[in-house]
mmCIF file of C-alpha atoms in Angstrom:
data_model
loop_
_atom_site.group_PDB
_atom_site.id
_atom_site.type_symbol
_atom_site.label_atom_id
_atom_site.label_comp_id
_atom_site.label_asym_id
_atom_site.label_seq_id
_atom_site.Cartn_x
_atom_site.Cartn_y
_atom_site.Cartn_z
ATOM 1 C CA MET A 12 16.944 -34.254 39.114
ATOM 2 C CA THR A 13 20.372 -33.570 37.642
ATOM 3 C CA VAL A 14 21.048 -29.980 36.636
ATOM 4 C CA HIS A 15 22.844 -30.009 33.295
ATOM 5 C CA GLU A 16 25.943 -27.809 33.115
ATOM 6 C CA LEU A 17 26.377 -26.254 29.686
ATOM 7 C CA SER A 18 29.017 -24.031 28.181
ATOM 8 C CA ARG A 19 27.800 -21.084 26.138
ATOM 9 C CA THR A 20 28.943 -22.916 23.019
ATOM 10 C CA ASP A 21 26.824 -25.914 24.029
ATOM 11 C CA ALA A 22 23.810 -23.693 24.670
ATOM 12 C CA ARG A 23 24.202 -21.847 21.364
ATOM 13 C CA ARG A 24 24.489 -25.063 19.399
ATOM 14 C CA ILE A 25 21.385 -26.444 21.083
ATOM 15 C CA ALA A 26 19.453 -23.275 20.204
ATOM 16 C CA VAL A 27 20.663 -23.226 16.597
ATOM 17 C CA ARG A 28 20.013 -26.922 16.016
ATOM 18 C CA ALA A 29 16.540 -26.741 17.602
ATOM 19 C CA GLN A 30 15.679 -23.880 15.233
ATOM 20 C CA LEU A 31 16.704 -25.973 12.194
ATOM 21 C CA LEU A 32 19.574 -23.638 11.370
ATOM 22 C CA ASP A 33 22.398 -26.172 11.474
ATOM 23 C CA ALA A 34 23.784 -27.915 8.408
ATOM 24 C CA THR A 35 21.032 -30.549 8.307
ATOM 25 C CA ARG A 36 18.138 -29.099 6.306
ATOM 26 C CA PRO A 37 14.512 -30.020 7.170
ATOM 27 C CA TYR A 38 12.332 -31.839 4.629
ATOM 28 C CA GLY A 39 9.762 -29.236 3.630
ATOM 29 C CA LEU A 40 7.543 -26.379 4.729
ATOM 30 C CA SER A 41 5.178 -28.519 6.810
ATOM 31 C CA ASP A 42 8.152 -30.041 8.629
ATOM 32 C CA VAL A 43 9.537 -26.563 9.354
ATOM 33 C CA VAL A 44 6.276 -25.194 10.772
ATOM 34 C CA ARG A 45 5.611 -28.282 12.879
ATOM 35 C CA ARG A 46 9.129 -28.219 14.308
ATOM 36 C CA LEU A 47 9.169 -24.454 14.932
ATOM 37 C CA THR A 48 5.454 -24.496 15.971
ATOM 38 C CA LEU A 49 4.820 -21.224 14.108
ATOM 39 C CA LEU A 50 5.765 -18.682 11.490
ATOM 40 C CA GLN A 51 5.187 -15.108 12.574
ATOM 41 C CA ILE A 52 3.278 -12.918 10.146
ATOM 42 C CA ASP A 53 4.593 -9.434 9.531
ATOM 43 C CA PRO A 54 3.748 -7.448 6.403
ATOM 44 C CA THR A 55 7.070 -5.575 6.213
ATOM 45 C CA ALA A 56 8.731 -6.584 2.957
ATOM 46 C CA ALA A 57 11.824 -4.392 2.834
ATOM 47 C CA VAL A 58 13.595 -7.621 1.881
ATOM 48 C CA ALA A 59 10.793 -10.213 2.010
ATOM 49 C CA PRO A 60 7.917 -10.994 4.379
ATOM 50 C CA SER A 61 9.183 -12.514 7.610
ATOM 51 C CA ALA A 62 7.409 -15.849 7.137
ATOM 52 C CA ASP A 63 9.120 -16.293 3.765
ATOM 53 C CA LEU A 64 12.527 -15.365 5.182
ATOM 54 C CA VAL A 65 12.175 -17.844 8.047
ATOM 55 C CA ALA A 66 11.143 -20.668 5.730
ATOM 56 C CA TRP A 67 13.844 -19.844 3.156
ATOM 57 C CA SER A 68 16.603 -19.659 5.776
ATOM 58 C CA ARG A 69 15.762 -23.245 6.813
ATOM 59 C CA LEU A 70 14.925 -24.833 3.473
ATOM 60 C CA GLY A 71 16.955 -22.870 0.959
ATOM 61 C CA ALA A 72 15.686 -21.597 -2.377
ATOM 62 C CA SER A 73 15.518 -25.105 -3.837
ATOM 63 C CA GLY A 74 13.335 -26.293 -0.961
ATOM 64 C CA TYR A 75 10.951 -23.357 -0.599
ATOM 65 C CA ALA A 76 8.964 -20.868 -2.661
ATOM 66 C CA PRO A 77 6.386 -18.389 -1.317
ATOM 67 C CA ALA A 78 3.757 -20.202 -3.380
ATOM 68 C CA ASP A 79 4.240 -23.199 -1.046
ATOM 69 C CA LEU A 80 2.995 -21.149 1.893
ATOM 70 C CA THR A 81 0.099 -19.726 -0.101
ATOM 71 C CA ALA A 82 -0.975 -23.243 -1.088
ATOM 72 C CA ALA A 83 -0.687 -24.619 2.459
ATOM 73 C CA LEU A 84 -2.878 -21.811 3.792
ATOM 74 C CA ALA A 85 -5.379 -22.264 0.975
ATOM 75 C CA ASP A 86 -5.828 -25.989 1.624
ATOM 76 C CA ARG A 87 -5.807 -25.329 5.394
ATOM 77 C CA THR A 88 -2.821 -27.581 6.105
ATOM 78 C CA LEU A 89 -1.588 -24.466 7.876
ATOM 79 C CA LEU A 90 -3.800 -21.827 9.427
ATOM 80 C CA GLU A 91 -3.471 -18.270 10.626
ATOM 81 C CA LEU A 92 -4.148 -17.802 14.328
ATOM 82 C CA ARG A 93 -3.389 -14.537 16.113
ATOM 83 C CA ALA A 94 -0.795 -13.285 13.607
ATOM 84 C CA MET A 95 0.970 -16.650 13.622
ATOM 85 C CA ILE A 96 0.870 -19.402 11.021
ATOM 86 C CA ARG A 97 0.489 -22.755 12.776
ATOM 87 C CA PRO A 98 -0.104 -26.393 11.794
ATOM 88 C CA ALA A 99 -3.852 -26.971 11.462
ATOM 89 C CA GLU A 100 -3.750 -29.850 13.953
ATOM 90 C CA ASP A 101 -2.427 -27.499 16.646
ATOM 91 C CA LEU A 102 -5.823 -25.809 16.828
ATOM 92 C CA ALA A 103 -6.807 -28.565 19.279
ATOM 93 C CA LEU A 104 -4.302 -27.037 21.732
ATOM 94 C CA TYR A 105 -6.236 -23.735 21.743
ATOM 95 C CA ARG A 106 -9.902 -24.733 21.543
ATOM 96 C CA ALA A 107 -10.495 -25.240 25.280
ATOM 97 C CA GLU A 108 -8.779 -21.939 26.048
ATOM 98 C CA MET A 109 -11.037 -20.227 23.512
ATOM 99 C CA ALA A 110 -14.108 -21.681 25.184
ATOM 100 C CA GLU A 111 -13.000 -20.329 28.575
ATOM 101 C CA TRP A 112 -11.987 -16.850 27.369
ATOM 102 C CA PRO A 113 -11.297 -14.608 29.253
ATOM 103 C CA GLU A 114 -11.747 -16.432 32.559
ATOM 104 C CA ARG A 115 -8.740 -18.790 32.315
ATOM 105 C CA GLY A 116 -6.181 -18.385 35.080
ATOM 106 C CA THR A 117 -5.553 -15.255 37.103
ATOM 107 C CA PRO A 118 -6.890 -12.176 35.263
ATOM 108 C CA THR A 119 -4.405 -9.476 34.331
ATOM 109 C CA SER A 120 -5.267 -5.825 33.852
ATOM 110 C CA TRP A 121 -5.336 -6.153 30.065
ATOM 111 C CA SER A 122 -7.358 -9.406 30.071
ATOM 112 C CA GLU A 123 -9.897 -7.824 32.428
ATOM 113 C CA TYR A 124 -10.153 -4.790 30.148
ATOM 114 C CA HIS A 125 -10.574 -7.021 27.089
ATOM 115 C CA GLY A 126 -13.415 -8.922 28.743
ATOM 116 C CA THR A 127 -15.161 -5.758 29.893
ATOM 117 C CA TRP A 128 -14.759 -4.093 26.495
ATOM 118 C CA VAL A 129 -16.149 -7.049 24.540
ATOM 119 C CA ALA A 130 -19.128 -7.301 26.912
ATOM 120 C CA ALA A 131 -19.847 -3.588 26.457
ATOM 121 C CA ASN A 132 -19.892 -4.083 22.679
ATOM 122 C CA ASP A 133 -21.832 -7.331 22.579
ATOM 123 C CA ALA A 134 -24.358 -5.886 20.123
ATOM 124 C CA CYS A 135 -21.571 -5.096 17.641
ATOM 125 C CA ARG A 136 -20.111 -8.579 18.134
ATOM 126 C CA ARG A 137 -23.478 -10.084 17.209
ATOM 127 C CA ASP A 138 -23.811 -7.770 14.212
ATOM 128 C CA ILE A 139 -20.438 -8.965 12.933
ATOM 129 C CA LEU A 140 -21.386 -12.620 13.372
ATOM 130 C CA ASP A 141 -24.660 -12.030 11.514
ATOM 131 C CA ARG A 142 -22.913 -10.246 8.654
ATOM 132 C CA LEU A 143 -20.255 -12.951 8.286
ATOM 133 C CA GLY A 144 -22.883 -15.658 8.505
ATOM 134 C CA THR A 145 -24.713 -14.087 5.584
ATOM 135 C CA ALA A 146 -21.887 -12.834 3.368
ATOM 136 C CA GLY A 147 -18.486 -13.971 4.693
ATOM 137 C CA PRO A 148 -15.592 -14.127 4.148
ATOM 138 C CA LEU A 149 -15.161 -10.354 4.242
ATOM 139 C CA PRO A 150 -12.451 -7.785 4.983
ATOM 140 C CA SER A 151 -12.893 -5.791 8.180
ATOM 141 C CA ARG A 152 -13.854 -2.613 6.307
ATOM 142 C CA GLU A 153 -17.054 -4.337 5.127
ATOM 143 C CA LEU A 154 -18.148 -5.217 8.656
ATOM 144 C CA PRO A 155 -20.397 -2.939 10.740
ATOM 145 C CA ASP A 156 -18.931 -0.778 13.486
ATOM 146 C CA THR A 157 -21.794 -0.453 15.966
ATOM 147 C CA CYS A 158 -19.525 -0.376 19.026
ATOM 148 C CA GLU A 159 -20.903 1.679 21.878
ATOM 149 C CA LEU A 160 -17.559 1.866 23.698
ATOM 150 C CA PRO A 161 -14.629 2.811 21.402
ATOM 151 C CA TRP A 162 -11.311 0.999 21.743
ATOM 152 C CA ARG A 163 -8.771 3.272 23.412
ATOM 153 C CA SER A 164 -5.046 2.847 22.862
ATOM 154 C CA SER A 165 -1.968 5.036 22.660
ATOM 155 C CA GLY A 166 -0.879 3.043 19.603
ATOM 156 C CA TRP A 167 -2.081 2.435 16.055
ATOM 157 C CA SER A 168 -5.160 0.474 17.169
ATOM 158 C CA ASN A 169 -6.857 3.472 18.825
ATOM 159 C CA ASN A 170 -10.521 3.602 17.755
ATOM 160 C CA ARG A 171 -10.057 0.655 15.357
ATOM 161 C CA ASN A 172 -13.063 -0.955 16.914
ATOM 162 C CA VAL A 173 -13.895 -3.642 14.361
ATOM 163 C CA THR A 174 -10.307 -4.787 13.944
ATOM 164 C CA LYS A 175 -9.788 -5.090 17.689
ATOM 165 C CA LEU A 176 -13.122 -6.789 18.226
ATOM 166 C CA LEU A 177 -12.337 -9.328 15.496
ATOM 167 C CA GLU A 178 -8.988 -10.132 17.092
ATOM 168 C CA LEU A 179 -10.679 -10.761 20.439
ATOM 169 C CA MET A 180 -13.383 -12.822 18.745
ATOM 170 C CA VAL A 181 -10.571 -15.009 17.385
ATOM 171 C CA GLN A 182 -9.514 -15.623 20.972
ATOM 172 C CA ARG A 183 -13.128 -16.556 21.761
ATOM 173 C CA GLY A 184 -13.125 -19.055 18.883
ATOM 174 C CA GLU A 185 -15.969 -17.262 17.051
ATOM 175 C CA VAL A 186 -14.228 -15.950 13.915
ATOM 176 C CA ALA A 187 -11.084 -16.853 11.998
ATOM 177 C CA VAL A 188 -8.925 -15.586 9.164
ATOM 178 C CA ALA A 189 -10.155 -17.429 6.074
ATOM 179 C CA GLY A 190 -7.545 -16.017 3.702
ATOM 180 C CA ARG A 191 -6.121 -12.777 2.405
ATOM 181 C CA SER A 192 -6.853 -10.443 -0.453
ATOM 182 C CA GLY A 193 -3.769 -8.361 -1.061
ATOM 183 C CA GLY A 194 -2.789 -7.200 2.394
ATOM 184 C CA ASP A 195 -6.303 -7.515 3.834
ATOM 185 C CA ARG A 196 -7.339 -10.358 6.079
ATOM 186 C CA LEU A 197 -10.606 -12.014 5.088
ATOM 187 C CA TRP A 198 -12.751 -12.933 8.086
ATOM 188 C CA ASP A 199 -15.313 -15.677 8.398
ATOM 189 C CA LEU A 200 -17.097 -17.739 11.013
ATOM 190 C CA ALA A 201 -14.612 -20.009 12.735
ATOM 191 C CA GLU A 202 -16.792 -23.070 12.115
ATOM 192 C CA ARG A 203 -16.261 -22.592 8.359
ATOM 193 C CA VAL A 204 -12.489 -22.277 8.646
ATOM 194 C CA TYR A 205 -11.356 -24.621 11.399
ATOM 195 C CA ARG A 206 -11.418 -28.362 11.210
ATOM 196 C CA ASP A 207 -13.811 -30.033 13.615
ATOM 197 C CA THR A 208 -11.182 -31.322 16.046
ATOM 198 C CA PRO A 209 -11.866 -32.062 19.720
ATOM 199 C CA ALA A 210 -10.460 -29.675 22.306
ATOM 200 C CA ILE A 211 -7.580 -30.787 24.508
ATOM 201 C CA PRO A 212 -8.206 -29.747 28.151
ATOM 202 C CA VAL A 213 -6.542 -26.458 29.042
ATOM 203 C CA ALA A 214 -3.987 -27.787 31.551
ATOM 204 C CA GLU A 215 -2.853 -30.539 29.183
ATOM 205 C CA ALA A 216 -2.796 -28.165 26.216
ATOM 206 C CA LEU A 217 -0.645 -25.596 28.049
ATOM 207 C CA ARG A 218 1.778 -28.338 29.115
ATOM 208 C CA THR A 219 2.008 -29.634 25.539
ATOM 209 C CA ARG A 220 2.546 -26.131 24.179
ATOM 210 C CA ASP A 221 5.393 -25.594 26.663
ATOM 211 C CA GLU A 222 6.968 -28.888 25.593
ATOM 212 C CA ARG A 223 6.676 -28.088 21.892
ATOM 213 C CA ARG A 224 8.012 -24.575 22.441
ATOM 214 C CA LEU A 225 11.051 -25.941 24.251
ATOM 215 C CA ARG A 226 11.653 -28.430 21.462
ATOM 216 C CA ALA A 227 11.598 -25.498 19.024
ATOM 217 C CA LEU A 228 13.889 -23.298 21.136
ATOM 218 C CA GLY A 229 16.156 -25.993 22.578
ATOM 219 C CA ILE A 230 16.902 -23.946 25.676
ATOM 220 C CA ALA A 231 14.762 -21.298 27.383
ATOM 221 C CA ARG A 232 13.817 -19.792 30.710
ATOM 222 C CA ALA A 233 11.091 -21.443 32.755
ATOM 223 C CA ARG A 234 9.456 -18.061 33.370
ATOM 224 C CA GLY A 235 9.630 -14.801 31.487
ATOM 225 C CA PRO A 236 7.677 -11.579 30.952
ATOM 226 C CA GLU A 237 4.003 -12.034 30.180
ATOM 227 C CA CYS A 238 3.270 -12.100 26.468
ATOM 228 C CA GLN A 239 -0.219 -11.864 25.007
ATOM 229 C CA VAL A 240 0.393 -14.047 21.948
ATOM 230 C CA GLU A 241 3.400 -16.380 22.095
ATOM 231 C CA PRO A 242 5.424 -16.707 25.315
ATOM 232 C CA ALA A 243 9.188 -17.095 25.289
ATOM 233 C CA ASP A 244 9.214 -19.261 28.424
ATOM 234 C CA VAL A 245 8.491 -22.965 28.802
ATOM 235 C CA GLY A 246 7.310 -23.669 32.363
ATOM 236 C CA GLU A 247 8.470 -27.046 33.656
ATOM 237 C CA ALA A 248 9.097 -28.591 30.242
ATOM 238 C CA GLY A 249 12.424 -30.337 29.737
ATOM 239 C CA GLU A 250 15.144 -30.547 32.367
ATOM 240 C CA PRO A 251 16.985 -27.927 34.461
ATOM 241 C CA ALA A 252 20.272 -26.487 33.240
ATOM 242 C CA VAL A 253 22.790 -23.771 33.965
ATOM 243 C CA VAL A 254 24.909 -22.011 31.364
ATOM 244 C CA GLU A 255 28.498 -21.047 32.104
ATOM 245 C CA GLY A 256 28.793 -17.302 32.716
ATOM 246 C CA VAL A 257 25.021 -16.687 32.661
ATOM 247 C CA ARG A 258 22.991 -16.150 35.811
ATOM 248 C CA GLY A 259 19.997 -18.242 36.722
ATOM 249 C CA ARG A 260 18.451 -21.535 35.694
ATOM 250 C CA TRP A 261 17.309 -22.639 32.258
ATOM 251 C CA ARG A 262 15.217 -25.471 30.886
ATOM 252 C CA VAL A 263 16.801 -27.592 28.183
ATOM 253 C CA ASP A 264 15.343 -30.145 25.795
ATOM 254 C CA PRO A 265 17.088 -33.392 26.842
ATOM 255 C CA ALA A 266 16.838 -34.720 23.283
ATOM 256 C CA GLN A 267 19.312 -32.009 22.249
ATOM 257 C CA LEU A 268 22.013 -32.930 24.765
ATOM 258 C CA GLY A 269 25.171 -34.559 23.474
ATOM 259 C CA GLN A 270 24.167 -34.279 19.811
ATOM 260 C CA PRO A 271 26.741 -33.616 17.083
ATOM 261 C CA PHE A 272 26.746 -30.175 15.516
ATOM 262 C CA ALA A 273 27.663 -28.937 12.062
ATOM 263 C CA GLY A 274 26.915 -25.306 11.356
ATOM 264 C CA ARG A 275 26.411 -23.125 8.315
ATOM 265 C CA ALA A 276 25.774 -19.514 7.387
ATOM 266 C CA ALA A 277 22.238 -18.117 7.444
ATOM 267 C CA LEU A 278 20.521 -14.754 7.044
ATOM 268 C CA LEU A 279 17.699 -14.341 9.547
ATOM 269 C CA SER A 280 14.471 -12.395 9.662
ATOM 270 C CA PRO A 281 14.405 -9.730 12.406
ATOM 271 C CA PHE A 282 11.439 -11.725 13.777
ATOM 272 C CA ASP A 283 13.255 -15.070 13.689
ATOM 273 C CA ARG A 284 12.670 -17.082 16.870
ATOM 274 C CA LEU A 285 16.400 -17.658 17.302
ATOM 275 C CA ILE A 286 16.776 -13.959 18.125
ATOM 276 C CA HIS A 287 13.198 -12.943 18.957
ATOM 277 C CA ASP A 288 13.793 -12.966 22.733
ATOM 278 C CA ARG A 289 16.377 -10.178 22.879
ATOM 279 C CA ARG A 290 17.407 -10.934 26.466
ATOM 280 C CA ARG A 291 18.082 -14.578 25.626
ATOM 281 C CA THR A 292 19.969 -13.483 22.512
ATOM 282 C CA THR A 293 22.217 -11.256 24.592
ATOM 283 C CA GLU A 294 22.772 -13.812 27.358
ATOM 284 C CA LEU A 295 23.567 -16.781 25.132
ATOM 285 C CA PHE A 296 25.041 -15.189 22.015
ATOM 286 C CA GLY A 297 26.362 -11.845 23.280
ATOM 287 C CA PHE A 298 24.580 -10.320 20.273
ATOM 288 C CA ASP A 299 23.350 -6.742 20.337
ATOM 289 C CA TYR A 300 20.377 -6.290 18.034
ATOM 290 C CA GLN A 301 17.277 -4.143 17.641
ATOM 291 C CA LEU A 302 14.826 -3.805 14.779
ATOM 292 C CA GLU A 303 15.338 -0.182 13.762
ATOM 293 C CA MET A 304 12.586 0.461 11.229
ATOM 294 C CA TYR A 305 10.679 2.518 13.813
ATOM 295 C CA LYS A 306 13.694 4.770 14.487
ATOM 296 C CA PRO A 307 14.549 7.938 12.576
ATOM 297 C CA ALA A 308 17.087 7.151 9.857
ATOM 298 C CA ALA A 309 19.787 9.221 11.572
ATOM 299 C CA LYS A 310 19.548 7.082 14.720
ATOM 300 C CA ARG A 311 19.849 3.681 13.039
ATOM 301 C CA ARG A 312 23.056 1.751 13.617
ATOM 302 C CA TRP A 313 22.439 -1.154 11.240
ATOM 303 C CA GLY A 314 19.591 -0.215 8.911
ATOM 304 C CA TYR A 315 15.833 -0.153 8.443
ATOM 305 C CA PHE A 316 15.365 -3.956 8.284
ATOM 306 C CA ALA A 317 18.800 -5.396 9.029
ATOM 307 C CA LEU A 318 19.015 -9.189 8.870
ATOM 308 C CA PRO A 319 21.027 -10.880 11.653
ATOM 309 C CA ILE A 320 23.836 -13.046 10.248
ATOM 310 C CA LEU A 321 24.433 -16.515 11.682
ATOM 311 C CA TYR A 322 27.670 -18.424 11.125
ATOM 312 C CA GLY A 323 27.946 -21.794 12.853
ATOM 313 C CA GLU A 324 26.744 -21.271 16.413
ATOM 314 C CA SER A 325 27.569 -17.545 16.453
ATOM 315 C CA LEU A 326 25.665 -14.430 15.460
ATOM 316 C CA VAL A 327 28.374 -12.464 13.703
ATOM 317 C CA GLY A 328 26.801 -9.372 12.142
ATOM 318 C CA LYS A 329 23.903 -7.701 10.352
ATOM 319 C CA LEU A 330 23.038 -7.349 6.681
ATOM 320 C CA ASP A 331 21.513 -4.003 5.687
ATOM 321 C CA ALA A 332 19.785 -4.725 2.383
ATOM 322 C CA THR A 333 16.688 -3.597 0.499
ATOM 323 C CA ALA A 334 14.732 -5.391 -2.210
ATOM 324 C CA ASP A 335 14.017 -2.768 -4.857
ATOM 325 C CA ARG A 336 11.485 -4.685 -6.903
ATOM 326 C CA ARG A 337 10.749 -1.808 -9.241
ATOM 327 C CA ALA A 338 14.416 -1.657 -10.247
ATOM 328 C CA GLY A 339 14.760 -5.453 -10.076
ATOM 329 C CA VAL A 340 17.691 -5.407 -7.655
ATOM 330 C CA LEU A 341 18.607 -6.479 -4.144
ATOM 331 C CA ARG A 342 20.566 -3.497 -2.914
ATOM 332 C CA VAL A 343 23.177 -4.249 -0.244
ATOM 333 C CA ASP A 344 23.791 -1.048 1.675
ATOM 334 C CA ALA A 345 26.169 -2.474 4.275
ATOM 335 C CA ILE A 346 27.415 -5.645 5.948
ATOM 336 C CA HIS A 347 28.023 -4.853 9.590
ATOM 337 C CA GLU A 348 30.655 -7.182 11.091
ATOM 338 C CA ASP A 349 30.457 -7.511 14.872
ATOM 339 C CA GLU A 350 34.003 -8.784 14.664
ATOM 340 C CA GLU A 351 36.103 -8.730 11.532
ATOM 341 C CA PHE A 352 35.130 -11.624 9.275
ATOM 342 C CA ASP A 353 37.827 -14.055 8.266
ATOM 343 C CA ARG A 354 37.967 -15.411 4.732
ATOM 344 C CA ALA A 355 35.703 -18.406 5.436
ATOM 345 C CA VAL A 356 32.972 -16.256 6.999
ATOM 346 C CA THR A 357 33.224 -13.632 4.250
ATOM 347 C CA GLU A 358 32.815 -16.248 1.520
ATOM 348 C CA ALA A 359 29.962 -18.080 3.274
ATOM 349 C CA VAL A 360 28.021 -14.890 3.980
ATOM 350 C CA GLY A 361 28.621 -13.681 0.427
ATOM 351 C CA ARG A 362 27.146 -16.898 -0.941
ATOM 352 C CA GLU A 363 24.055 -16.538 1.275
ATOM 353 C CA ILE A 364 23.488 -13.015 -0.012
ATOM 354 C CA GLU A 365 23.756 -14.306 -3.586
ATOM 355 C CA TYR A 366 21.273 -17.085 -2.743
ATOM 356 C CA LEU A 367 18.916 -14.517 -1.217
ATOM 357 C CA ALA A 368 18.959 -12.397 -4.377
ATOM 358 C CA ARG A 369 18.311 -15.511 -6.469
ATOM 359 C CA PHE A 370 15.446 -16.529 -4.168
ATOM 360 C CA LEU A 371 13.889 -13.087 -4.581
ATOM 361 C CA GLY A 372 14.398 -13.123 -8.346
ATOM 362 C CA LEU A 373 16.490 -9.955 -8.155
ATOM 363 C CA GLU A 374 19.888 -8.898 -9.423
ATOM 364 C CA LEU A 375 22.406 -8.464 -6.617
ATOM 365 C CA LEU A 376 23.707 -4.927 -6.291
ATOM 366 C CA PRO A 377 26.680 -5.068 -3.892
ATOM 367 C CA PRO A 378 27.717 -2.172 -1.636
ATOM 368 C CA ARG A 379 29.627 0.644 -3.285
#
């Protein structure tokens, strides 16, 4: 098979266009989620929740409002699965894997531990199912913790037995997120939440997921580091490619080759899939970025929740801004320019910041 030879500009344009960040806007929220395959859920709202930022950056304020996402989740057009919002029909791509949990494929140390831990707490698992069957949907704090073996972690989940068990029961296809009350997930039996769709066999489902992921990314590595939720690699989907000045082989979506490109400015969530794989972001875009909200303030270079700035096919800087809803303002603390903006970039980025403030219903407070 021919190995496609791409310049970095080609590769960037493919990635941007695949992520619906070129000048051609998608049609609506359902179109965005189907094309991207997911919206990542993150509760941080220093500017706005990540799912809202991702949808807004594609659709614009006239094409998206947070109420659209709330309605789609309520009518189950979209569903929440493992901290990702996905099209409801995509559940068929996960059902067979749920039925085989955790035996699918070659066990890893963490998958073996998960299986052992759930088995050790089978009585608690059954208690939770009984309670949800009687009174669900319920938040996790109203579910019994009768675990005999506590969950051990060096992170925030240490000893959060019910929460961790629920998340693993999602992977088993036993429970599902039925909605939210404030910031709390409401849990129920999966059979009450999920549509009764037939399972696609595991091998076919994994192949389809790789193909859809490549369509959403445009260009990606065949293999990457193991990821428990959403991989960044695409297996044998697409066709082989090399990128000028970048080592190794890539896989490219052939539908993206030779397509015209018209760019625009966009402000991105720190969890946006265009920049989510930091290695890919560095290799293709030469863009240095880290989410710094977990760093001490004195060690931050760009800000607590800095938004990457896209212009055309280039990532050109970071916006350090905070939505102060009590004061009714979007406070711009800094615009970090990776290279000095020319007049066109300055004006385009300025307009996007104004649009963001309007989308949030806040007055724009520019940097001093």
